[in-house]
mmCIF file of C-alpha atoms in Angstrom:
data_model
loop_
_atom_site.group_PDB
_atom_site.id
_atom_site.type_symbol
_atom_site.label_atom_id
_atom_site.label_comp_id
_atom_site.label_asym_id
_atom_site.label_seq_id
_atom_site.Cartn_x
_atom_site.Cartn_y
_atom_site.Cartn_z
ATOM 1 C CA UNK A 1044 -50.972 45.360 -19.979
ATOM 2 C CA UNK A 1045 -50.942 48.914 -18.652
ATOM 3 C CA UNK A 1046 -47.689 49.800 -16.946
ATOM 4 C CA UNK A 1047 -47.157 52.315 -14.185
ATOM 5 C CA UNK A 1048 -46.321 55.804 -15.375
ATOM 6 C CA UNK A 1049 -42.846 57.064 -14.610
ATOM 7 C CA UNK A 1050 -40.801 60.045 -15.765
ATOM 8 C CA UNK A 1051 -39.554 59.704 -19.317
ATOM 9 C CA UNK A 1052 -35.792 59.469 -19.366
ATOM 10 C CA UNK A 1053 -33.793 60.997 -22.181
ATOM 11 C CA UNK A 1054 -30.148 60.688 -23.118
ATOM 12 C CA UNK A 1055 -29.839 57.494 -21.093
ATOM 13 C CA UNK A 1056 -26.424 55.810 -21.350
ATOM 14 C CA UNK A 1057 -26.609 52.761 -23.602
ATOM 15 C CA UNK A 1058 -23.152 51.202 -23.502
ATOM 16 C CA UNK A 1059 -21.202 49.384 -20.811
ATOM 17 C CA UNK A 1060 -18.625 52.180 -20.668
ATOM 18 C CA UNK A 1061 -21.212 54.937 -20.306
ATOM 19 C CA UNK A 1062 -23.407 53.111 -17.787
ATOM 20 C CA UNK A 1063 -20.362 52.237 -15.693
ATOM 21 C CA UNK A 1064 -19.246 55.882 -15.735
ATOM 22 C CA UNK A 1065 -22.762 57.011 -14.769
ATOM 23 C CA UNK A 1066 -23.022 54.677 -11.775
ATOM 24 C CA UNK A 1067 -19.512 55.580 -10.619
ATOM 25 C CA UNK A 1068 -20.543 59.242 -10.650
ATOM 26 C CA UNK A 1069 -23.718 58.367 -8.749
ATOM 27 C CA UNK A 1070 -21.995 56.143 -6.146
ATOM 28 C CA UNK A 1071 -20.871 58.848 -3.654
ATOM 29 C CA UNK A 1072 -24.451 60.133 -3.337
ATOM 30 C CA UNK A 1073 -25.784 56.617 -2.871
ATOM 31 C CA UNK A 1074 -23.201 55.940 -0.169
ATOM 32 C CA UNK A 1075 -24.244 59.082 1.694
ATOM 33 C CA UNK A 1076 -27.881 57.990 1.601
ATOM 34 C CA UNK A 1077 -27.307 54.397 2.704
ATOM 35 C CA UNK A 1078 -28.560 54.991 6.279
ATOM 36 C CA UNK A 1079 -31.691 56.671 4.909
ATOM 37 C CA UNK A 1080 -32.278 53.795 2.488
ATOM 38 C CA UNK A 1081 -32.028 51.288 5.324
ATOM 39 C CA UNK A 1082 -34.353 53.310 7.537
ATOM 40 C CA UNK A 1083 -37.007 53.681 4.825
ATOM 41 C CA UNK A 1084 -36.816 49.931 4.023
ATOM 42 C CA UNK A 1085 -37.029 50.685 0.317
ATOM 43 C CA UNK A 1086 -35.266 52.773 -2.298
ATOM 44 C CA UNK A 1087 -36.415 56.397 -2.333
ATOM 45 C CA UNK A 1088 -38.116 57.185 -5.625
ATOM 46 C CA UNK A 1089 -35.568 59.832 -6.574
ATOM 47 C CA UNK A 1090 -32.805 57.211 -6.179
ATOM 48 C CA UNK A 1091 -34.794 54.846 -8.415
ATOM 49 C CA UNK A 1092 -35.049 57.516 -11.091
ATOM 50 C CA UNK A 1093 -31.313 58.264 -10.848
ATOM 51 C CA UNK A 1094 -30.617 54.578 -11.461
ATOM 52 C CA UNK A 1095 -33.045 54.580 -14.355
ATOM 53 C CA UNK A 1096 -31.410 57.661 -15.848
ATOM 54 C CA UNK A 1097 -27.998 55.972 -15.495
ATOM 55 C CA UNK A 1098 -29.158 53.137 -17.767
ATOM 56 C CA UNK A 1099 -29.052 50.450 -15.081
ATOM 57 C CA UNK A 1100 -32.372 48.807 -15.918
ATOM 58 C CA UNK A 1101 -31.751 48.581 -19.665
ATOM 59 C CA UNK A 1102 -28.585 46.507 -19.305
ATOM 60 C CA UNK A 1103 -30.195 43.177 -20.255
ATOM 61 C CA UNK A 1104 -32.406 44.256 -23.175
ATOM 62 C CA UNK A 1105 -31.262 43.669 -26.729
ATOM 63 C CA UNK A 1106 -30.589 46.651 -28.985
ATOM 64 C CA UNK A 1107 -33.691 45.674 -30.928
ATOM 65 C CA UNK A 1108 -35.784 46.713 -27.927
ATOM 66 C CA UNK A 1109 -33.821 49.837 -27.039
ATOM 67 C CA UNK A 1110 -31.515 48.106 -24.579
ATOM 68 C CA UNK A 1111 -27.813 48.378 -23.889
ATOM 69 C CA UNK A 1112 -27.241 44.667 -24.612
ATOM 70 C CA UNK A 1113 -24.490 44.208 -22.027
ATOM 71 C CA UNK A 1114 -22.657 40.949 -21.472
ATOM 72 C CA UNK A 1115 -23.107 39.085 -18.186
ATOM 73 C CA UNK A 1116 -19.631 40.235 -17.157
ATOM 74 C CA UNK A 1117 -20.484 43.893 -17.823
ATOM 75 C CA UNK A 1118 -23.752 43.585 -15.903
ATOM 76 C CA UNK A 1119 -21.935 42.059 -12.937
ATOM 77 C CA UNK A 1120 -19.297 44.798 -12.908
ATOM 78 C CA UNK A 1121 -21.905 47.574 -12.801
ATOM 79 C CA UNK A 1122 -23.829 45.815 -10.032
ATOM 80 C CA UNK A 1123 -20.546 45.541 -8.089
ATOM 81 C CA UNK A 1124 -20.092 49.312 -8.235
ATOM 82 C CA UNK A 1125 -23.643 49.926 -7.025
ATOM 83 C CA UNK A 1126 -23.340 47.387 -4.204
ATOM 84 C CA UNK A 1127 -20.054 49.010 -3.171
ATOM 85 C CA UNK A 1128 -22.052 52.210 -2.661
ATOM 86 C CA UNK A 1129 -24.976 50.474 -0.954
ATOM 87 C CA UNK A 1130 -25.823 46.745 -1.007
ATOM 88 C CA UNK A 1131 -29.593 47.323 -1.144
ATOM 89 C CA UNK A 1132 -29.145 49.525 -4.201
ATOM 90 C CA UNK A 1133 -26.992 46.855 -5.819
ATOM 91 C CA UNK A 1134 -29.552 44.179 -5.005
ATOM 92 C CA UNK A 1135 -32.460 46.197 -6.421
ATOM 93 C CA UNK A 1136 -30.474 46.969 -9.563
ATOM 94 C CA UNK A 1137 -29.618 43.289 -9.978
ATOM 95 C CA UNK A 1138 -33.308 42.337 -9.730
ATOM 96 C CA UNK A 1139 -34.743 45.373 -11.489
ATOM 97 C CA UNK A 1140 -32.855 44.696 -14.731
ATOM 98 C CA UNK A 1141 -34.311 41.183 -15.073
ATOM 99 C CA UNK A 1142 -36.953 42.297 -17.547
ATOM 100 C CA UNK A 1143 -34.306 42.438 -20.252
ATOM 101 C CA UNK A 1144 -33.278 38.878 -19.414
ATOM 102 C CA UNK A 1145 -36.897 37.685 -19.416
ATOM 103 C CA UNK A 1146 -37.370 39.243 -22.838
ATOM 104 C CA UNK A 1147 -35.273 36.521 -24.481
ATOM 105 C CA UNK A 1148 -38.079 34.067 -23.709
ATOM 106 C CA UNK A 1149 -40.930 36.203 -25.080
ATOM 107 C CA UNK A 1150 -42.014 36.848 -28.651
ATOM 108 C CA UNK A 1151 -40.847 40.263 -29.897
ATOM 109 C CA UNK A 1152 -44.413 41.603 -29.937
ATOM 110 C CA UNK A 1153 -44.858 40.573 -26.308
ATOM 111 C CA UNK A 1154 -41.568 42.215 -25.298
ATOM 112 C CA UNK A 1155 -42.805 45.515 -26.709
ATOM 113 C CA UNK A 1156 -46.200 45.152 -25.030
ATOM 114 C CA UNK A 1157 -44.910 44.208 -21.583
ATOM 115 C CA UNK A 1158 -41.867 46.499 -21.618
ATOM 116 C CA UNK A 1159 -42.830 49.630 -23.579
ATOM 117 C CA UNK A 1160 -39.353 50.994 -22.978
ATOM 118 C CA UNK A 1161 -36.050 49.413 -22.027
ATOM 119 C CA UNK A 1162 -35.892 51.337 -18.740
ATOM 120 C CA UNK A 1163 -38.853 49.451 -17.266
ATOM 121 C CA UNK A 1164 -38.140 48.002 -13.827
ATOM 122 C CA UNK A 1165 -38.985 44.408 -12.937
ATOM 123 C CA UNK A 1166 -39.529 42.701 -9.594
ATOM 124 C CA UNK A 1167 -41.021 39.418 -8.457
ATOM 125 C CA UNK A 1168 -40.525 35.782 -7.547
ATOM 126 C CA UNK A 1169 -40.207 33.257 -10.367
ATOM 127 C CA UNK A 1170 -40.480 29.994 -8.416
ATOM 128 C CA UNK A 1171 -43.883 28.399 -9.077
ATOM 129 C CA UNK A 1172 -45.889 28.947 -5.906
ATOM 130 C CA UNK A 1173 -48.931 30.568 -7.517
ATOM 131 C CA UNK A 1174 -51.799 29.006 -9.449
ATOM 132 C CA UNK A 1175 -52.672 29.783 -13.072
ATOM 133 C CA UNK A 1176 -55.912 28.352 -14.476
ATOM 134 C CA UNK A 1177 -56.073 28.097 -18.240
ATOM 135 C CA UNK A 1178 -58.813 30.170 -19.899
ATOM 136 C CA UNK A 1179 -59.383 31.353 -23.436
ATOM 137 C CA UNK A 1180 -56.326 33.338 -24.559
ATOM 138 C CA UNK A 1181 -54.307 32.883 -21.406
ATOM 139 C CA UNK A 1182 -54.591 32.247 -17.664
ATOM 140 C CA UNK A 1183 -56.323 33.485 -14.521
ATOM 141 C CA UNK A 1184 -53.541 33.976 -11.983
ATOM 142 C CA UNK A 1185 -53.818 33.978 -8.191
ATOM 143 C CA UNK A 1186 -51.420 33.511 -5.302
ATOM 144 C CA UNK A 1187 -49.091 35.028 -2.756
ATOM 145 C CA UNK A 1188 -45.360 35.330 -3.349
ATOM 146 C CA UNK A 1189 -42.525 36.341 -0.986
ATOM 147 C CA UNK A 1190 -39.339 38.341 -1.448
ATOM 148 C CA UNK A 1191 -40.413 40.797 -4.126
ATOM 149 C CA UNK A 1192 -37.145 42.749 -4.046
ATOM 150 C CA UNK A 1193 -37.658 46.243 -5.455
ATOM 151 C CA UNK A 1194 -41.386 45.705 -5.834
ATOM 152 C CA UNK A 1195 -42.151 49.056 -4.184
ATOM 153 C CA UNK A 1196 -40.865 50.810 -7.308
ATOM 154 C CA UNK A 1197 -41.392 48.190 -10.043
ATOM 155 C CA UNK A 1198 -43.278 48.656 -13.307
ATOM 156 C CA UNK A 1199 -43.639 44.955 -14.144
ATOM 157 C CA UNK A 1200 -44.018 42.065 -11.688
ATOM 158 C CA UNK A 1201 -43.134 38.440 -12.363
ATOM 159 C CA UNK A 1202 -44.877 35.536 -10.646
ATOM 160 C CA UNK A 1203 -44.113 31.850 -11.067
ATOM 161 C CA UNK A 1204 -47.164 29.609 -11.147
ATOM 162 C CA UNK A 1205 -48.199 26.006 -11.664
ATOM 163 C CA UNK A 1206 -50.696 25.722 -14.515
ATOM 164 C CA UNK A 1207 -54.080 23.982 -14.466
ATOM 165 C CA UNK A 1208 -56.571 23.020 -17.164
ATOM 166 C CA UNK A 1209 -60.179 22.333 -16.175
ATOM 167 C CA UNK A 1210 -59.079 22.044 -12.559
ATOM 168 C CA UNK A 1211 -56.384 19.444 -13.263
ATOM 169 C CA UNK A 1212 -52.704 20.222 -12.854
ATOM 170 C CA UNK A 1213 -50.784 20.253 -16.141
ATOM 171 C CA UNK A 1214 -47.645 18.172 -16.537
ATOM 172 C CA UNK A 1215 -44.724 18.548 -18.925
ATOM 173 C CA UNK A 1216 -43.589 15.790 -21.275
ATOM 174 C CA UNK A 1217 -41.311 14.306 -18.604
ATOM 175 C CA UNK A 1218 -44.149 14.087 -16.088
ATOM 176 C CA UNK A 1219 -43.161 17.042 -13.910
ATOM 177 C CA UNK A 1220 -45.726 19.706 -12.967
ATOM 178 C CA UNK A 1221 -45.862 22.383 -15.641
ATOM 179 C CA UNK A 1222 -45.016 25.914 -14.570
ATOM 180 C CA UNK A 1223 -44.651 29.289 -16.192
ATOM 181 C CA UNK A 1224 -43.524 32.749 -15.225
ATOM 182 C CA UNK A 1225 -46.348 35.258 -15.603
ATOM 183 C CA UNK A 1226 -45.766 38.982 -16.163
ATOM 184 C CA UNK A 1227 -48.290 41.533 -14.924
ATOM 185 C CA UNK A 1228 -48.395 45.268 -14.367
ATOM 186 C CA UNK A 1229 -47.488 46.391 -10.857
ATOM 187 C CA UNK A 1230 -50.912 48.055 -10.529
ATOM 188 C CA UNK A 1231 -52.454 44.564 -10.583
ATOM 189 C CA UNK A 1232 -50.509 43.538 -7.489
ATOM 190 C CA UNK A 1233 -51.224 44.087 -3.795
ATOM 191 C CA UNK A 1234 -48.190 44.575 -1.555
ATOM 192 C CA UNK A 1235 -47.946 43.185 1.969
ATOM 193 C CA UNK A 1236 -45.400 44.969 4.150
ATOM 194 C CA UNK A 1237 -43.554 41.981 5.574
ATOM 195 C CA UNK A 1238 -40.011 43.295 5.065
ATOM 196 C CA UNK A 1239 -38.789 43.768 8.649
ATOM 197 C CA UNK A 1240 -35.480 42.001 8.358
ATOM 198 C CA UNK A 1241 -31.899 41.537 9.509
ATOM 199 C CA UNK A 1242 -30.249 43.061 6.432
ATOM 200 C CA UNK A 1243 -30.862 44.392 2.914
ATOM 201 C CA UNK A 1244 -33.623 46.414 4.544
ATOM 202 C CA UNK A 1245 -33.514 48.990 1.756
ATOM 203 C CA UNK A 1246 -34.440 46.421 -0.891
ATOM 204 C CA UNK A 1247 -38.140 46.588 0.054
ATOM 205 C CA UNK A 1248 -38.508 42.857 -0.581
ATOM 206 C CA UNK A 1249 -42.148 42.659 0.414
ATOM 207 C CA UNK A 1250 -44.636 39.841 -0.098
ATOM 208 C CA UNK A 1251 -47.296 40.407 -2.736
ATOM 209 C CA UNK A 1252 -50.593 38.898 -3.824
ATOM 210 C CA UNK A 1253 -52.287 38.625 -7.191
ATOM 211 C CA UNK A 1254 -55.985 37.744 -7.243
ATOM 212 C CA UNK A 1255 -57.721 36.335 -10.320
ATOM 213 C CA UNK A 1256 -55.788 38.485 -12.812
ATOM 214 C CA UNK A 1257 -55.993 37.590 -16.497
ATOM 215 C CA UNK A 1258 -52.562 37.080 -18.047
ATOM 216 C CA UNK A 1259 -52.421 36.693 -21.837
ATOM 217 C CA UNK A 1260 -50.625 33.554 -23.011
ATOM 218 C CA UNK A 1261 -47.978 35.638 -24.766
ATOM 219 C CA UNK A 1262 -47.090 37.348 -21.465
ATOM 220 C CA UNK A 1263 -45.981 34.041 -19.948
ATOM 221 C CA UNK A 1264 -42.772 32.138 -20.528
ATOM 222 C CA UNK A 1265 -40.604 29.173 -19.694
ATOM 223 C CA UNK A 1266 -36.834 29.569 -19.359
ATOM 224 C CA UNK A 1267 -36.187 26.610 -21.646
ATOM 225 C CA UNK A 1268 -37.735 28.199 -24.762
ATOM 226 C CA UNK A 1269 -35.996 31.370 -26.010
ATOM 227 C CA UNK A 1270 -38.122 33.170 -28.585
ATOM 228 C CA UNK A 1271 -36.489 36.497 -29.373
ATOM 229 C CA UNK A 1272 -32.754 35.959 -28.830
ATOM 230 C CA UNK A 1273 -29.991 33.477 -29.456
ATOM 231 C CA UNK A 1274 -26.478 33.058 -28.132
ATOM 232 C CA UNK A 1275 -25.274 33.629 -24.589
ATOM 233 C CA UNK A 1276 -28.274 35.688 -23.510
ATOM 234 C CA UNK A 1277 -30.777 32.992 -24.535
ATOM 235 C CA UNK A 1278 -29.868 30.579 -21.742
ATOM 236 C CA UNK A 1279 -31.868 29.751 -18.599
ATOM 237 C CA UNK A 1280 -29.150 30.849 -16.180
ATOM 238 C CA UNK A 1281 -28.874 34.499 -17.238
ATOM 239 C CA UNK A 1282 -30.658 35.730 -14.097
ATOM 240 C CA UNK A 1283 -28.150 34.001 -11.830
ATOM 241 C CA UNK A 1284 -24.948 35.046 -13.570
ATOM 242 C CA UNK A 1285 -24.810 38.636 -12.329
ATOM 243 C CA UNK A 1286 -25.942 37.935 -8.766
ATOM 244 C CA UNK A 1287 -22.403 37.602 -7.408
ATOM 245 C CA UNK A 1288 -21.819 41.285 -8.133
ATOM 246 C CA UNK A 1289 -23.741 42.226 -4.993
ATOM 247 C CA UNK A 1290 -21.700 40.273 -2.411
ATOM 248 C CA UNK A 1291 -18.450 41.088 -4.220
ATOM 249 C CA UNK A 1292 -19.225 44.808 -4.199
ATOM 250 C CA UNK A 1293 -20.145 44.659 -0.526
ATOM 251 C CA UNK A 1294 -16.965 42.813 0.423
ATOM 252 C CA UNK A 1295 -14.887 45.297 -1.584
ATOM 253 C CA UNK A 1296 -16.509 48.190 0.284
ATOM 254 C CA UNK A 1297 -15.666 46.581 3.624
ATOM 255 C CA UNK A 1298 -12.071 45.940 2.568
ATOM 256 C CA UNK A 1299 -11.606 49.518 1.381
ATOM 257 C CA UNK A 1300 -13.127 50.911 4.576
ATOM 258 C CA UNK A 1301 -10.970 48.720 6.819
ATOM 259 C CA UNK A 1302 -7.780 49.600 4.976
ATOM 260 C CA UNK A 1303 -8.503 53.310 5.376
ATOM 261 C CA UNK A 1304 -9.461 52.835 9.039
ATOM 262 C CA UNK A 1305 -6.365 50.773 9.847
ATOM 263 C CA UNK A 1306 -4.013 53.220 8.130
ATOM 264 C CA UNK A 1307 -5.025 55.956 10.599
ATOM 265 C CA UNK A 1308 -5.649 53.923 13.754
ATOM 266 C CA UNK A 1309 -3.311 53.700 16.772
ATOM 267 C CA UNK A 1310 -3.480 51.287 19.688
ATOM 268 C CA UNK A 1311 -4.670 53.433 22.603
ATOM 269 C CA UNK A 1312 -2.703 51.426 25.176
ATOM 270 C CA UNK A 1313 0.661 51.225 23.393
ATOM 271 C CA UNK A 1314 0.527 53.961 20.790
ATOM 272 C CA UNK A 1315 1.518 51.434 18.119
ATOM 273 C CA UNK A 1316 0.191 52.130 14.655
ATOM 274 C CA UNK A 1317 -2.273 49.544 13.357
ATOM 275 C CA UNK A 1318 -0.312 49.700 10.124
ATOM 276 C CA UNK A 1319 2.588 48.072 11.993
ATOM 277 C CA UNK A 1320 0.502 45.454 13.820
ATOM 278 C CA UNK A 1321 1.126 41.899 12.598
ATOM 279 C CA UNK A 1322 -2.450 40.759 13.259
ATOM 280 C CA UNK A 1323 -3.905 43.676 11.307
ATOM 281 C CA UNK A 1324 -1.479 43.144 8.435
ATOM 282 C CA UNK A 1325 -2.122 39.408 8.325
ATOM 283 C CA UNK A 1326 -5.920 39.753 8.456
ATOM 284 C CA UNK A 1327 -6.023 42.330 5.691
ATOM 285 C CA UNK A 1328 -3.639 40.311 3.534
ATOM 286 C CA UNK A 1329 -5.656 37.119 3.996
ATOM 287 C CA UNK A 1330 -8.993 38.834 3.327
ATOM 288 C CA UNK A 1331 -7.647 40.505 0.194
ATOM 289 C CA UNK A 1332 -6.322 37.154 -1.015
ATOM 290 C CA UNK A 1333 -9.704 35.537 -0.452
ATOM 291 C CA UNK A 1334 -11.532 38.382 -2.182
ATOM 292 C CA UNK A 1335 -9.284 38.285 -5.249
ATOM 293 C CA UNK A 1336 -9.737 34.516 -5.487
ATOM 294 C CA UNK A 1337 -13.518 34.829 -5.302
ATOM 295 C CA UNK A 1338 -13.703 37.633 -7.836
ATOM 296 C CA UNK A 1339 -11.385 36.079 -10.409
ATOM 297 C CA UNK A 1340 -13.312 32.822 -10.167
ATOM 298 C CA UNK A 1341 -16.611 34.596 -10.818
ATOM 299 C CA UNK A 1342 -15.404 36.474 -13.881
ATOM 300 C CA UNK A 1343 -13.381 33.544 -15.209
ATOM 301 C CA UNK A 1344 -16.400 31.235 -15.087
ATOM 302 C CA UNK A 1345 -18.663 33.848 -16.675
ATOM 303 C CA UNK A 1346 -16.220 34.523 -19.483
ATOM 304 C CA UNK A 1347 -15.782 30.812 -20.205
ATOM 305 C CA UNK A 1348 -19.523 30.188 -20.403
ATOM 306 C CA UNK A 1349 -20.086 33.364 -22.418
ATOM 307 C CA UNK A 1350 -17.438 32.559 -25.017
ATOM 308 C CA UNK A 1351 -18.702 28.983 -25.344
ATOM 309 C CA UNK A 1352 -22.301 30.055 -25.956
ATOM 310 C CA UNK A 1353 -21.338 32.920 -28.267
ATOM 311 C CA UNK A 1354 -19.247 30.547 -30.382
ATOM 312 C CA UNK A 1355 -22.397 28.722 -31.474
ATOM 313 C CA UNK A 1356 -22.962 26.154 -28.733
ATOM 314 C CA UNK A 1357 -26.423 25.951 -27.190
ATOM 315 C CA UNK A 1358 -27.054 25.615 -23.477
ATOM 316 C CA UNK A 1359 -27.872 21.942 -24.052
ATOM 317 C CA UNK A 1360 -24.392 21.496 -25.554
ATOM 318 C CA UNK A 1361 -22.701 22.480 -22.289
ATOM 319 C CA UNK A 1362 -21.344 19.746 -20.060
ATOM 320 C CA UNK A 1363 -22.707 19.329 -16.534
ATOM 321 C CA UNK A 1364 -19.505 20.910 -15.243
ATOM 322 C CA UNK A 1365 -19.915 23.934 -17.529
ATOM 323 C CA UNK A 1366 -23.563 24.407 -16.589
ATOM 324 C CA UNK A 1367 -23.014 24.163 -12.868
ATOM 325 C CA UNK A 1368 -19.561 25.706 -12.509
ATOM 326 C CA UNK A 1369 -20.607 29.351 -12.554
ATOM 327 C CA UNK A 1370 -23.468 28.659 -10.132
ATOM 328 C CA UNK A 1371 -21.183 26.981 -7.590
ATOM 329 C CA UNK A 1372 -18.656 29.778 -7.958
ATOM 330 C CA UNK A 1373 -21.389 32.366 -7.380
ATOM 331 C CA UNK A 1374 -22.512 30.516 -4.253
ATOM 332 C CA UNK A 1375 -18.930 30.586 -3.016
ATOM 333 C CA UNK A 1376 -18.771 34.314 -3.721
ATOM 334 C CA UNK A 1377 -21.766 34.877 -1.437
ATOM 335 C CA UNK A 1378 -20.407 32.761 1.403
ATOM 336 C CA UNK A 1379 -16.816 33.888 0.944
ATOM 337 C CA UNK A 1380 -17.794 37.561 0.958
ATOM 338 C CA UNK A 1381 -19.678 37.056 4.201
ATOM 339 C CA UNK A 1382 -16.628 35.356 5.731
ATOM 340 C CA UNK A 1383 -14.400 38.257 4.664
ATOM 341 C CA UNK A 1384 -16.685 40.868 6.186
ATOM 342 C CA UNK A 1385 -17.061 38.851 9.383
ATOM 343 C CA UNK A 1386 -13.252 38.717 9.720
ATOM 344 C CA UNK A 1387 -12.954 42.469 9.154
ATOM 345 C CA UNK A 1388 -15.799 43.138 11.573
ATOM 346 C CA UNK A 1389 -13.968 41.151 14.235
ATOM 347 C CA UNK A 1390 -10.686 42.904 13.432
ATOM 348 C CA UNK A 1391 -12.231 46.313 14.095
ATOM 349 C CA UNK A 1392 -13.926 44.962 17.244
ATOM 350 C CA UNK A 1393 -15.947 47.712 18.924
ATOM 351 C CA UNK A 1394 -15.065 49.984 16.014
ATOM 352 C CA UNK A 1395 -17.572 47.946 13.981
ATOM 353 C CA UNK A 1396 -20.572 48.430 16.218
ATOM 354 C CA UNK A 1397 -20.781 52.189 16.730
ATOM 355 C CA UNK A 1398 -22.493 54.348 14.160
ATOM 356 C CA UNK A 1399 -21.594 55.838 11.770
ATOM 357 C CA UNK A 1400 -19.439 52.778 11.007
ATOM 358 C CA UNK A 1401 -21.064 50.892 8.110
ATOM 359 C CA UNK A 1402 -19.499 47.545 9.106
ATOM 360 C CA UNK A 1403 -22.525 46.386 11.064
ATOM 361 C CA UNK A 1404 -24.844 47.104 8.151
ATOM 362 C CA UNK A 1405 -22.564 45.304 5.677
ATOM 363 C CA UNK A 1406 -22.390 42.242 7.925
ATOM 364 C CA UNK A 1407 -26.167 42.170 8.282
ATOM 365 C CA UNK A 1408 -26.695 42.753 4.558
ATOM 366 C CA UNK A 1409 -24.411 39.858 3.623
ATOM 367 C CA UNK A 1410 -25.979 37.611 6.244
ATOM 368 C CA UNK A 1411 -29.362 38.255 4.656
ATOM 369 C CA UNK A 1412 -28.018 37.777 1.115
ATOM 370 C CA UNK A 1413 -26.693 34.370 2.107
ATOM 371 C CA UNK A 1414 -30.198 33.229 3.015
ATOM 372 C CA UNK A 1415 -31.151 33.467 -0.670
ATOM 373 C CA UNK A 1416 -31.575 30.064 -2.265
ATOM 374 C CA UNK A 1417 -28.584 30.717 -4.519
ATOM 375 C CA UNK A 1418 -26.309 30.648 -1.453
ATOM 376 C CA UNK A 1419 -27.839 27.554 0.132
ATOM 377 C CA UNK A 1420 -26.698 23.921 0.396
ATOM 378 C CA UNK A 1421 -29.418 22.849 -2.039
ATOM 379 C CA UNK A 1422 -27.361 24.397 -4.834
ATOM 380 C CA UNK A 1423 -24.403 22.140 -4.014
ATOM 381 C CA UNK A 1424 -26.750 19.143 -3.788
ATOM 382 C CA UNK A 1425 -28.238 19.999 -7.174
ATOM 383 C CA UNK A 1426 -24.752 20.336 -8.643
ATOM 384 C CA UNK A 1427 -23.712 16.970 -7.266
ATOM 385 C CA UNK A 1428 -26.896 15.357 -8.550
ATOM 386 C CA UNK A 1429 -26.230 16.861 -11.975
ATOM 387 C CA UNK A 1430 -22.744 15.367 -12.034
ATOM 388 C CA UNK A 1431 -24.027 11.916 -11.051
ATOM 389 C CA UNK A 1432 -27.254 11.758 -13.018
ATOM 390 C CA UNK A 1433 -29.329 12.004 -9.848
ATOM 391 C CA UNK A 1434 -32.261 14.270 -9.059
ATOM 392 C CA UNK A 1435 -31.456 17.888 -8.178
ATOM 393 C CA UNK A 1436 -33.605 19.379 -5.429
ATOM 394 C CA UNK A 1437 -33.396 22.797 -7.103
ATOM 395 C CA UNK A 1438 -33.230 21.968 -10.828
ATOM 396 C CA UNK A 1439 -33.443 25.613 -11.907
ATOM 397 C CA UNK A 1440 -29.895 26.077 -10.592
ATOM 398 C CA UNK A 1441 -28.536 23.551 -13.085
ATOM 399 C CA UNK A 1442 -30.626 24.721 -16.014
ATOM 400 C CA UNK A 1443 -33.436 22.165 -15.802
ATOM 401 C CA UNK A 1444 -36.623 24.164 -16.216
ATOM 402 C CA UNK A 1445 -39.162 21.594 -17.353
#
């Protein structure tokens, strides 16, 4: 695999404390550029390199591979800060760091070949909608995938695919179609500019095609077979754990903005301060209560799962409730954050719709986020099926990957 050249970064932060400090320092500049990011429908390359230099994309790699080896809670916190500055930046950071999480399921030699440095950026769609035909040493991969968030600046692209041998679809031991995630260089991918959307415009989540590209066997993986890590970061749900940081950061930004707005606002008809208005006080109090409940649930569930897996339990040892709990809580964080921002949007009324108010963009960004599968009813169905021994419609959400 030949990866795309990018500027070599030196003195990159490599601890949770240092990366968090770096993104906090970067946040005011990102906030200023949010309108530009939305207009361009992708992250400007200089912003990408600032994120790379801040250590954002190395968060999930183990120290062995030059990574910062952050916990899921630390990853989520940093993504929150970035989303607070701009939701599209937070979303691209959340996706772009996935290479370090994929690396747990690759042999060490493959990690070094696919990701020559820990600041490599990943994009792609892991659900198996492509086709991979088995050939000597690997697969020939073809297909079209949607929603390649951050793919306009990625080094490595992931693509989920069903596998075939001699024209016949492969099946796993339990009779389900076999599928793998394939990793290719971004220069082997053709982008299709489909990303004209309601929100998260700056994420550049374009469709992409791959046509008859050879992928070595060792550059493919299944989330059920960790090969280079153990413990909490060797579980199939690592990609999903930090996703809630984006809606939480966006909701926090809207709350902070509304509190500042309301503290200075007066009713034009009566002269009454908004700070003394019961409706304003009640709405802010209720939204803050809902936000705190969402956020504490997210971090509490992550910490419980993390401590359980780090104590020696495997993912298979977790109960159905433990497997699914953090996923349901993340779903609620998406939907709850949208509800908070909608309430604040309505509170500010026409103050939300005139630029340069960011409220309209935050509402649209969260509306788009909530169309992601991880915020859909199928997650609750899959959770319920897991509890009852039924068949989940989206088994990946409950850690069933084969």
